[in-house]
Amino acid sequence: MQKATRNLGKIKKHVALIHCSSDLGLLPRKIANILLHNAISQGERSDKYEISLKNIITSSNYDSNDYKYLKSSLLKLIKTPLELNLFNETFNDEIEWMATTLLSYASIKRDGILSYGYSPVIQDLIFFPEKYALIDLDSFMALKSQYSAVLYENCYRYISLGQTPHWSVNDFRKLMGLEEHEYKEYKDLNKRIILHAINELNSKTNLTITPKTIRHGRKIAKIGFKIEDKSRKLFKPTINDKLSEQFKFNKREIDNLSSKYSNDEINDAIQYVLNHDSYKNGHVNDVKAYLKSALKNKYSKSADNIKLDNPPQASIPRSARRRVINPDMEDELLSYLKSNWHAIIQDQEEALFKSYLKNLGKSDLYAGNGRLNIDAIKIYIDVFAANITDILPDKFLVEQHEKVFS
């Protein structure tokens, strides 16, 4: 048996288990995640898992040795039905709707050891999570409200995107586990549930949550949340915009820069590059590399005497030819890549592409064998196809003449 510890870290939790409708309460939700963590830590599915009640008490921040309340929480996990996948994100191509309970059984031995098990449905979601979120359990266990706990999981799932989808108010009420008669007016829902949950998440976790509503007429019809990760050092929005729009850095590259340089360092380097004659005259072929070199050498708008590593040099333009994708052959290329994906795309290239999709928040495009997904292949052509022009048949390529500087 592998015991849970106070430092639980993060777990992969299937989105179907996050976007579910049930009124479990706070302690049962905490226990459910502790048991899930304990099962995953064993590394393989089993008919029975074990954990000590003391570990549950310690990990859940439950400040009592009264096992009676723990038992009632376990009973609720066995009895309360979960309507899975509330927002219809396909997790099984053959199943339209599914409901189950979190635990199939639980028993406590006299020595304080809890044995428990899951239904086959839950087992599949635990050990084969095609779509999942990484949930920070240590922050989760510090929460004092069941509504904060639900909102935390559902926001954390979208942390890489910076915002959740907009959910209808009715769906959001289901998500919170509210009864049909509870807080039917949005003003009551906002005052009693949403604001309290947001205040707790903003004060106790690494997230800053801001509600974003959509009105139909005078009535609020949908609600979503903007998400900021306070544990990450982020550049100011204006700097982010310049890095992505003018210098073509992707999100992962910006995150990497933010771990190395301050706002002022980045801003000074940006201003230097933008104000430099080589850039103004169009003599810089790779502005991204130019900016990186400026940062590495602490080059700024006020440090004109520092030399860059291999700075781009202006010279007389010469004509160059390069082969690029023929835009008139896009449909044919889509079909070709779909049929010959693994013959063309190497493992390293495919891993890079999957990572890119993950940064976009579009990992689901690869679920169920991404080579068959036309949307994924279109993204590959837009971003990565330049990496394979040397091995594509000539019919998909055209020569492009351009002026280059060396």
PDB file of N, CA, C and O in Angstrom, residues 29 55 126 152 227 256 331 397:
ATOM      1  N   ARG A  29     -15.651  15.692  -1.395  1.00  0.00           N
ATOM      2  CA  ARG A  29     -14.858  16.052  -2.573  1.00  0.00           C
ATOM      3  C   ARG A  29     -13.365  15.935  -2.272  1.00  0.00           C
ATOM      4  O   ARG A  29     -12.578  15.468  -3.108  1.00  0.00           O
ATOM      5  N   ASN A  55      -4.117   9.092   7.248  1.00  0.00           N
ATOM      6  CA  ASN A  55      -3.609   9.796   6.066  1.00  0.00           C
ATOM      7  C   ASN A  55      -4.687  10.678   5.442  1.00  0.00           C
ATOM      8  O   ASN A  55      -4.407  11.782   4.970  1.00  0.00           O
ATOM      9  N   ILE A 126      -9.796   7.111 -14.679  1.00  0.00           N
ATOM     10  CA  ILE A 126      -8.629   7.352 -13.835  1.00  0.00           C
ATOM     11  C   ILE A 126      -7.337   7.002 -14.567  1.00  0.00           C
ATOM     12  O   ILE A 126      -6.381   7.788 -14.575  1.00  0.00           O
ATOM     13  N   TYR A 152     -12.639  25.864  -8.378  1.00  0.00           N
ATOM     14  CA  TYR A 152     -11.194  25.737  -8.520  1.00  0.00           C
ATOM     15  C   TYR A 152     -10.836  24.677  -9.560  1.00  0.00           C
ATOM     16  O   TYR A 152     -10.023  24.920 -10.456  1.00  0.00           O
ATOM     17  N   ILE A 227      -8.726  33.717 -15.956  1.00  0.00           N
ATOM     18  CA  ILE A 227      -7.850  33.037 -15.003  1.00  0.00           C
ATOM     19  C   ILE A 227      -6.423  33.558 -15.139  1.00  0.00           C
ATOM     20  O   ILE A 227      -5.860  33.563 -16.239  1.00  0.00           O
ATOM     21  N   ASN A 256       9.167  31.145 -21.347  1.00  0.00           N
ATOM     22  CA  ASN A 256      10.581  30.901 -21.100  1.00  0.00           C
ATOM     23  C   ASN A 256      11.331  32.211 -20.865  1.00  0.00           C
ATOM     24  O   ASN A 256      12.171  32.309 -19.960  1.00  0.00           O
ATOM     25  N   ASP A 331      -5.851  21.303 -50.472  1.00  0.00           N
ATOM     26  CA  ASP A 331      -6.727  20.144 -50.276  1.00  0.00           C
ATOM     27  C   ASP A 331      -5.997  18.841 -50.576  1.00  0.00           C
ATOM     28  O   ASP A 331      -6.135  17.850 -49.846  1.00  0.00           O
ATOM     29  N   LEU A 397       4.801  21.948 -54.078  1.00  0.00           N
ATOM     30  CA  LEU A 397       5.688  23.068 -53.793  1.00  0.00           C
ATOM     31  C   LEU A 397       5.779  24.019 -54.978  1.00  0.00           C
ATOM     32  O   LEU A 397       5.577  23.637 -56.125  1.00  0.00           O
TER      33      LEU A 397
END
